[in-house]
């Protein structure tokens, strides 16, 4: 396989055509223009997708052991594994938290920031800062913020007279998934805010003038002009937030490693655990298929929705 | 007129939100200059008695941050350059050349845009192992480029579609090949797309954690986020090191962003909307 990719990149400088415009010449030009991308993509994405599918029907106890065909055994095993169901439920909850918290905050701040003229750049820049931090680093930061002894969260709550609300943010099984998601959403909302601002700036100003002529107040303008004008961006942000949520891994891995009692285990963290720690590749592959199907379903549903809305 | 009147009430109302959102940065920055005893006193709101610049020196040396930053830079430059080399020609071909199999390729790339990388991680690791690329920066660059290819291709393609076909016809009459049309006509007028691709691939590479976690096992080859997590768990009880190390790992990119915020913002929104 080394030879294969090597061959593709070695041939790259030679891609050259007469540019005759004939159909055959164009097809071979297209092939050479596609070759570097397609070669890399085939080896590191398409092949692994196919292999994951194959792996889900085989049993293998590690990277160095040979696999044997077991039919749907891995799928049956997954259905019997309570942690699979837990991680699936947590993933859905995680998506909902992320869409509401990060997407919602992004929308609210965009609506506010977009009204600013003089200080807009300042607020936009400042609100975007958390998005520049790697989610793994966000995990390190927020693990310290939640620290029960010297962490910012509990001390600040106590200081402003809300001592009753101090919590073991990461040790309480009922709270842990939410707490970790707050960290992820803190990092994520800035991008959604920028997208909403771009959407707001694309709304035709004359619609507001027309609404004003009709005597609409600020609230009516929001409901009848702004929100409908944002529907395409909203669909996009919600689907992006869901896909980002589905990929969520680093904050959980760093802050709780799925604990306590698997209460923050996501499909992604369970895949990692199965694949690289307990080396149950068959079961891990079933979860990989599940994760892919979820991602594909989300993409299709939202594209349909988007198409219908923009008719 | 009414706009100006609305400015200051809104800005004033946003200020507490801003303080809340930036509090983690401020807290970390202040704490990173404290002594171990000051942090242990569990009062995050007191100012450090002396600014402990030593913390930064210690963290930098003990954590090997020089190497981590170096590896992250190599990683970033490699991914950005390879992404451009692979995505621009492919995006051009998909946008402007009719060839058999174009639709199938399009769907194949949509598949990659959708399926999360965690869902293919086992075979991905096996492929890297087979190619002897585990634990190498070459390995991480190739995997991340491949991971970004669907997005990059769609981004370039949607910009190129907007370029009038007349330009191609005119260039062809002058005897230009498709490669020449791409490099001499399309790329020069596609600065926004190239800028978007550079910023988005740079940011996602710089911040990636999952793929480096799988590929980069030894500390000498690790990138910044991975190295910081390892450092923070090794020195978990030495908070001043963890705090200053964390600041080291995000401060450079934040300063860079503040300097170039217009380009970042344009690139990110253009990329997201066009891609």
XYZ file of C-alpha atoms in Angstrom:
586
model
C 0.000 0.000 0.000
C 2.976 2.258 0.552
C 3.820 1.795 -3.086
C 0.310 2.665 -4.105
C 0.134 6.072 -2.471
C 3.743 6.748 -3.296
C 2.967 6.079 -6.923
C 0.107 8.514 -6.955
C 2.041 11.371 -5.484
C 5.080 10.625 -7.620
C 2.988 10.900 -10.769
C 1.413 14.145 -9.665
C 3.884 16.582 -11.218
C 3.492 14.815 -14.548
C -0.223 15.486 -14.850
C -0.335 17.449 -18.022
C -2.705 17.426 -20.917
C -2.918 18.959 -24.326
C -6.021 20.834 -23.268
C -7.562 19.879 -26.567
C -11.045 20.014 -25.124
C -11.939 16.586 -26.504
C -14.076 14.445 -24.219
C -11.450 11.701 -23.843
C -8.694 14.191 -23.065
C -10.905 15.920 -20.507
C -11.696 12.651 -18.757
C -8.055 11.750 -18.352
C -7.211 15.290 -17.217
C -9.993 15.030 -14.666
C -8.567 11.734 -13.489
C -5.115 13.209 -12.916
C -6.539 16.262 -11.196
C -8.552 13.998 -8.891
C -5.768 11.461 -8.346
C -3.905 12.980 -5.363
C -7.094 13.647 -3.396
C -8.713 10.393 -4.375
C -5.626 8.327 -3.606
C -5.286 9.664 -0.075
C -9.019 9.556 0.500
C -9.336 5.979 -0.758
C -6.560 4.685 1.474
C -7.375 6.594 4.660
C -11.154 6.955 4.475
C -12.968 4.772 1.921
C -10.996 1.616 2.636
C -11.461 2.017 6.424
C -15.211 2.572 5.938
C -15.486 -0.705 4.022
C -13.197 -2.482 6.472
C -15.255 -1.324 9.448
C -18.307 -2.880 7.862
C -16.406 -6.126 7.307
C -14.999 -6.043 10.813
C -18.457 -5.837 12.353
C -19.158 -9.356 11.049
C -15.907 -10.785 12.352
C -14.473 -11.549 15.713
C -11.000 -10.328 16.533
C -9.335 -9.981 19.878
C -6.760 -7.366 18.964
C -4.741 -5.687 16.254
C -2.383 -8.625 15.813
C -4.845 -11.506 15.848
C -6.619 -12.942 12.849
C -10.336 -12.448 12.459
C -13.007 -15.052 11.895
C -16.454 -14.610 10.410
C -19.199 -14.661 13.059
C -22.222 -13.285 11.190
C -24.409 -11.084 13.345
C -22.880 -12.236 16.652
C -21.300 -8.843 17.322
C -24.597 -7.116 16.689
C -26.355 -9.472 19.123
C -23.596 -8.857 21.651
C -23.994 -5.117 21.245
C -27.748 -5.357 21.810
C -27.066 -7.288 25.029
C -24.467 -4.838 26.326
C -26.021 -2.325 28.746
C -23.137 0.111 28.225
C -23.935 0.256 24.507
C -27.460 1.385 25.323
C -26.196 3.802 27.944
C -23.679 5.333 25.575
C -26.349 5.629 22.885
C -28.766 7.382 25.251
C -25.966 9.666 26.484
C -25.056 10.523 22.908
C -28.615 11.648 22.149
C -28.735 13.655 25.360
C -25.315 15.118 24.557
C -26.540 16.213 21.096
C -29.623 17.843 22.603
C -27.552 19.693 25.220
C -25.084 20.878 22.599
C -27.704 22.078 20.101
C -29.667 23.925 22.793
C -26.742 25.384 24.734
C -24.176 26.090 22.012
C -26.645 26.686 19.173
C -29.023 28.684 21.372
C -26.300 30.859 22.868
C -24.880 31.368 19.379
C -28.254 32.603 18.113
C -28.955 34.882 21.087
C -25.533 36.489 20.979
C -25.703 36.897 17.204
C -29.021 38.747 17.525
C -27.504 41.047 20.148
C -24.091 41.557 18.563
C -25.545 42.216 15.131
C -27.299 45.319 16.514
C -23.973 46.855 17.420
C -22.122 49.103 15.033
C -19.244 50.686 16.916
C -18.443 47.821 19.299
C -19.472 44.917 17.073
C -15.974 43.789 16.148
C -14.901 43.903 19.783
C -17.768 41.732 21.044
C -17.633 39.356 18.084
C -13.907 38.828 18.554
C -14.166 38.377 22.311
C -17.095 35.949 22.154
C -15.258 33.857 19.593
C -12.125 33.374 21.717
C -13.182 30.069 23.372
C -13.611 28.442 19.951
C -9.879 28.811 19.329
C -8.981 26.477 22.182
C -8.597 22.785 21.440
C -11.383 20.709 22.985
C -8.749 18.662 24.795
C -7.342 21.833 26.350
C -10.903 22.919 27.140
C -11.198 19.630 29.020
C -8.121 20.417 31.092
C -9.381 23.949 31.815
C -12.890 22.931 32.819
C -11.761 19.986 34.905
C -10.032 22.641 37.018
C -13.009 25.002 36.924
C -15.153 22.181 38.313
C -12.605 21.167 40.933
C -14.594 20.942 44.168
C -11.845 22.499 46.317
C -10.228 25.388 44.519
C -12.229 25.439 41.268
C -13.714 28.622 39.905
C -17.279 27.324 39.738
C -17.995 26.455 43.344
C -15.960 29.330 44.774
C -17.710 31.840 42.549
C -21.131 30.462 43.473
C -20.316 30.673 47.163
C -18.963 34.180 46.760
C -22.098 35.542 45.100
C -24.311 33.980 47.759
C -25.358 30.937 45.779
C -23.442 28.498 47.951
C -26.464 26.204 47.938
C -25.786 25.476 44.288
C -22.247 24.187 44.722
C -21.939 20.668 43.347
C -19.584 17.836 42.684
C -19.966 18.787 39.011
C -18.041 15.827 37.649
C -18.638 13.307 40.420
C -22.437 13.504 40.493
C -23.679 10.772 38.089
C -26.856 12.727 37.325
C -24.987 15.896 36.475
C -21.733 14.825 34.879
C -22.870 14.640 31.237
C -24.391 18.097 31.460
C -21.317 19.556 33.162
C -18.957 18.210 30.512
C -21.279 19.430 27.773
C -21.177 22.947 29.215
C -17.432 22.883 28.565
C -17.914 21.642 24.992
C -20.648 24.187 24.326
C -18.504 26.978 25.748
C -15.964 26.087 23.081
C -18.532 25.557 20.311
C -20.974 28.471 20.411
C -18.623 31.050 18.875
C -18.648 29.476 15.432
C -22.438 29.178 15.447
C -22.651 32.829 16.487
C -20.501 33.875 13.515
C -22.668 31.829 11.160
C -25.851 33.381 12.534
C -24.336 36.860 12.179
C -23.485 36.103 8.555
C -27.079 34.923 8.092
C -28.466 38.085 9.685
C -26.388 40.262 7.404
C -27.801 38.481 4.379
C -31.384 39.383 5.237
C -32.746 41.971 2.840
C -32.957 45.348 4.612
C -36.018 46.344 2.619
C -38.008 43.626 4.413
C -37.492 45.521 7.674
C -38.493 48.806 6.047
C -41.633 47.193 4.685
C -42.452 45.750 8.115
C -41.928 49.174 9.667
C -44.280 50.771 7.159
C -46.838 48.148 8.185
C -46.358 49.249 11.788
C -44.521 46.190 13.090
C -42.803 46.511 16.482
C -39.374 45.073 17.286
C -40.781 41.747 18.463
C -42.948 41.360 15.374
C -39.968 42.123 13.157
C -38.009 39.384 14.946
C -40.804 36.828 14.485
C -41.897 37.713 10.950
C -38.690 38.904 9.310
C -35.556 37.890 11.213
C -36.308 34.291 12.164
C -37.771 33.295 8.754
C -34.782 34.998 7.132
C -32.473 32.847 9.239
C -34.114 29.503 8.529
C -31.455 28.289 6.149
C -28.600 29.206 8.493
C -30.522 27.704 11.401
C -30.896 24.379 9.623
C -27.231 24.469 8.796
C -26.159 25.361 12.332
C -28.394 22.704 13.891
C -27.054 19.988 11.609
C -23.473 21.183 12.120
C -24.016 21.242 15.875
C -25.457 17.728 15.792
C -22.579 16.355 13.731
C -20.089 18.146 15.993
C -21.936 16.742 18.996
C -21.841 13.267 17.534
C -18.069 13.588 17.154
C -17.770 14.735 20.772
C -14.895 12.907 22.418
C -12.031 14.998 23.740
C -13.760 16.793 26.620
C -15.257 13.574 27.976
C -12.024 11.659 27.491
C -10.001 14.304 29.310
C -12.449 15.283 32.052
C -14.122 12.052 33.115
C -13.015 9.245 30.788
C -16.677 8.218 30.652
C -17.147 8.004 34.412
C -18.408 7.901 37.061
C -20.112 4.544 36.488
C -20.204 5.077 32.694
C -22.495 8.047 33.304
C -20.681 10.202 30.756
C -19.798 7.426 28.312
C -20.562 8.389 24.702
C -20.539 6.106 21.666
C -17.211 7.618 20.642
C -15.519 7.130 23.993
C -16.851 3.577 24.213
C -15.476 2.846 20.729
C -12.077 4.074 21.870
C -12.259 1.980 25.037
C -13.267 -1.163 23.144
C -10.808 -0.681 20.296
C -7.686 0.449 22.125
C -8.100 -0.794 25.677
C -10.179 -3.973 25.815
C -9.387 -4.782 22.151
C -12.856 -6.061 21.330
C -12.787 -5.009 17.685
C -15.958 -6.785 16.606
C -18.111 -5.009 19.177
C -16.326 -1.721 18.564
C -17.018 -2.052 14.834
C -20.741 -2.481 15.489
C -20.686 0.784 17.443
C -18.767 2.385 14.567
C -21.546 1.316 12.186
C -24.125 2.702 14.604
C -22.285 6.018 14.817
C -21.999 6.244 11.020
C -25.688 5.489 10.531
C -26.618 8.161 13.044
C -24.416 10.692 11.252
C -25.823 9.778 7.841
C -29.404 9.913 9.150
C -28.851 13.361 10.664
C -27.331 14.656 7.436
C -30.180 13.314 5.284
C -32.958 14.499 7.575
C -31.536 18.000 7.804
C -30.857 18.313 4.102
C -34.446 17.274 3.385
C -35.725 19.750 5.933
C -33.549 22.462 4.481
C -34.714 21.701 0.943
C -38.354 21.763 1.993
C -37.975 24.989 3.952
C -36.242 26.857 1.169
C -38.927 26.014 -1.398
C -29.955 57.419 14.050
C -31.925 54.977 16.079
C -29.027 52.540 15.543
C -26.684 54.775 17.475
C -29.123 55.072 20.356
C -29.364 51.305 20.569
C -25.608 50.773 20.684
C -24.758 51.465 24.297
C -27.684 49.761 26.077
C -26.994 46.560 24.111
C -23.242 46.783 24.700
C -23.876 47.365 28.393
C -26.246 44.399 28.606
C -23.688 42.180 26.866
C -20.852 43.071 29.214
C -21.794 40.684 32.064
C -22.240 37.880 29.493
C -18.796 38.669 28.156
C -17.291 38.575 31.653
C -18.908 35.196 32.315
C -17.677 33.737 29.042
C -14.140 35.027 29.388
C -13.882 34.253 33.114
C -12.103 30.916 32.542
C -9.320 32.672 30.609
C -8.893 35.425 33.189
C -8.940 32.962 36.076
C -6.349 30.713 34.415
C -4.132 33.639 33.550
C -4.199 34.980 37.119
C -3.766 31.543 38.679
C -0.857 30.731 36.405
C 1.181 33.459 38.134
C 0.486 32.217 41.661
C 2.547 30.070 43.963
C 1.361 26.589 44.846
C 0.343 27.857 48.310
C -1.700 30.729 46.867
C -3.621 28.330 44.598
C -4.178 25.978 47.506
C -5.804 28.744 49.525
C -8.874 28.131 47.407
C -9.536 31.767 46.696
C -9.440 32.295 42.953
C -10.173 36.019 43.219
C -7.056 37.216 44.997
C -4.237 38.708 43.007
C -0.883 36.879 43.268
C 1.566 38.517 45.703
C 4.354 38.189 43.138
C 4.018 37.353 39.482
C 5.608 33.919 39.273
C 7.120 34.018 35.769
C 9.054 30.971 36.945
C 5.901 28.890 36.501
C 6.105 29.474 32.759
C 9.775 28.664 32.584
C 9.254 25.467 34.601
C 6.228 24.361 32.593
C 7.987 25.090 29.311
C 11.028 23.019 30.294
C 9.359 20.195 32.182
C 6.533 19.845 29.685
C 8.826 19.991 26.660
C 6.591 22.652 25.123
C 9.259 23.669 22.624
C 9.030 20.250 20.966
C 5.246 20.193 21.207
C 4.907 23.578 19.484
C 7.446 22.486 16.852
C 5.546 19.256 16.131
C 2.236 21.103 15.971
C 3.731 23.585 13.489
C 5.154 20.841 11.245
C 1.779 19.098 11.428
C -0.105 22.279 10.552
C 2.104 23.351 7.655
C 2.063 19.835 6.206
C -1.716 19.543 6.365
C -2.390 23.011 4.954
C -0.045 22.582 1.983
C -1.171 19.046 1.160
C -4.829 20.032 1.516
C -4.403 22.785 -1.046
C -2.481 20.533 -3.425
C -5.122 17.822 -3.234
C -8.386 19.773 -2.897
C -7.909 22.588 -5.416
C -7.366 20.346 -8.486
C -10.060 17.902 -7.405
C -12.532 20.707 -6.729
C -11.746 22.148 -10.168
C -12.293 18.797 -11.888
C -15.602 18.251 -10.085
C -16.776 21.775 -10.859
C -15.704 22.284 -14.441
C -14.930 19.004 -16.204
C -17.572 16.513 -17.257
C -16.242 12.997 -16.890
C -17.735 9.553 -16.314
C -18.109 8.642 -12.648
C -18.317 12.240 -11.486
C -21.571 11.693 -9.622
C -20.280 8.576 -7.907
C -17.194 10.418 -6.727
C -19.399 13.187 -5.452
C -21.396 10.719 -3.331
C -18.210 9.032 -2.124
C -16.974 12.391 -0.854
C -20.336 13.134 0.816
C -19.916 9.848 2.677
C -16.581 11.054 4.028
C -18.055 14.418 4.934
C -20.651 12.651 7.042
C -19.013 9.649 8.696
C -17.142 10.716 11.863
C -13.509 9.698 11.990
C -14.115 7.778 15.227
C -16.307 5.431 13.213
C -13.403 4.194 11.083
C -10.646 4.276 13.656
C -9.792 0.577 13.875
C -9.041 -0.053 10.184
C -7.483 3.399 10.000
C -5.010 2.374 12.663
C -4.369 -0.907 10.838
C -3.688 0.912 7.560
C -1.251 3.253 9.315
C 0.391 0.291 10.995
C 0.694 -1.527 7.673
C 2.307 1.525 6.091
C 4.684 1.922 9.044
C 3.252 5.357 9.780
C 2.125 4.896 13.390
C 3.977 7.280 15.676
C 5.131 9.510 12.812
C 4.231 13.079 11.888
C 3.896 11.899 8.270
C 1.176 9.528 9.432
C -0.804 12.184 11.268
C -0.488 14.627 8.350
C -1.772 12.099 5.806
C -4.693 11.019 7.972
C -5.762 14.574 8.748
C -5.485 15.631 5.110
C -7.634 12.681 4.087
C -10.113 13.521 6.820
C -10.411 17.092 5.529
C -10.515 16.239 1.829
C -14.318 16.008 1.414
C -14.868 19.417 3.001
C -11.944 20.981 1.127
C -13.127 19.628 -2.203
C -16.689 20.849 -1.673
C -15.405 24.247 -0.629
C -13.172 24.669 -3.679
C -15.783 23.165 -5.979
C -18.532 25.553 -4.911
C -16.273 28.559 -5.467
C -15.083 27.273 -8.839
C -18.650 26.609 -9.999
C -19.279 30.336 -9.683
C -16.454 31.173 -12.121
C -17.938 31.726 -15.610
C -17.202 29.024 -18.201
C -16.344 31.755 -20.693
C -13.052 32.226 -18.880
C -12.161 28.584 -19.538
C -13.144 28.820 -23.191
C -11.087 31.961 -23.644
C -8.070 30.389 -21.971
C -8.440 27.245 -24.063
C -8.420 29.291 -27.254
C -5.147 30.762 -26.031
C -3.874 27.193 -25.791
C -3.979 26.803 -22.010
C -4.333 23.345 -20.451
C -6.670 22.615 -17.554
C -3.714 22.697 -15.161
C -2.746 26.121 -16.457
C -6.349 27.327 -16.267
C -6.491 26.146 -12.659
C -3.222 27.719 -11.556
C -3.252 30.891 -13.649
C -6.946 31.747 -13.854
C -8.935 30.036 -11.114
C -6.610 30.098 -8.123
C -5.690 33.798 -8.405
C -9.364 34.835 -8.321
C -10.270 32.377 -5.553
C -8.445 34.015 -2.669
C -11.520 33.845 -0.388
C -11.813 30.089 -0.946
C -8.107 29.469 -0.482
C -8.129 31.647 2.633
C -11.099 29.716 4.008
C -9.441 26.378 3.307
C -6.169 27.498 4.919
C -7.843 28.879 8.054
C -10.245 26.000 8.573
C -7.696 23.264 7.962
C -5.079 25.070 10.071
C -7.450 25.560 13.003
C -8.806 22.014 12.946
C -5.312 20.541 12.620
C -3.857 22.681 15.381
C -6.676 21.693 17.745
C -7.184 18.070 16.762
C -6.969 15.590 19.601
C -8.546 12.308 18.546
C -6.303 11.437 15.591
C -3.057 12.446 17.339
C -4.174 10.350 20.320
C -4.370 7.299 18.066
C -1.342 7.957 15.875
C 1.245 9.753 18.019
C 2.271 7.511 20.877
C 5.705 8.720 21.989
C 6.053 12.121 23.643
C 8.737 13.256 21.150
C 6.289 13.256 18.234
C 3.191 14.548 20.038
C 1.346 17.745 19.210
C 0.329 20.511 21.610
C -3.159 19.407 22.795
C -2.039 15.814 23.244
C 1.137 16.879 25.028
C -0.781 19.206 27.321
C -3.221 16.462 28.329
C -0.321 14.125 29.065
C 1.454 16.896 30.987
C -1.685 17.805 32.951
C -2.269 14.222 34.022
C 1.394 13.643 34.909
C 1.597 16.809 37.012
C -2.058 16.774 38.062
C -1.222 17.856 41.599
C 1.207 20.618 40.585
C -1.439 23.154 39.698
C 0.861 26.055 38.929
C 2.518 23.915 36.206
C -0.839 22.784 34.821
C -2.147 26.363 34.722
C 0.893 27.922 33.085
C 1.178 24.994 30.655
C -2.459 25.448 29.679
C -1.954 29.162 29.075
C 1.090 28.379 26.928
C -1.023 26.062 24.823
C -3.766 28.533 23.945
C -2.195 31.991 24.197
C -0.329 32.000 20.848
C -3.381 31.165 18.741
C -5.521 33.674 20.604
C -2.997 36.452 20.012
C -2.769 35.452 16.352
C -6.555 35.567 16.071
C -6.808 38.992 17.651
C -4.265 40.265 15.118
C -5.982 38.660 12.140
C -9.589 38.514 13.295
C -11.090 39.824 10.035
C -9.466 37.113 7.950
C -10.358 34.416 10.459
C -13.981 35.508 10.586
C -14.297 35.833 6.817
C -12.573 32.523 6.224
C -14.618 30.605 8.755
C -18.016 31.931 7.709
C -17.294 31.818 3.976
C -15.957 28.301 4.311
C -18.894 27.084 6.331
C -21.490 28.646 4.069
C -19.859 27.775 0.767
C -18.655 24.334 1.813
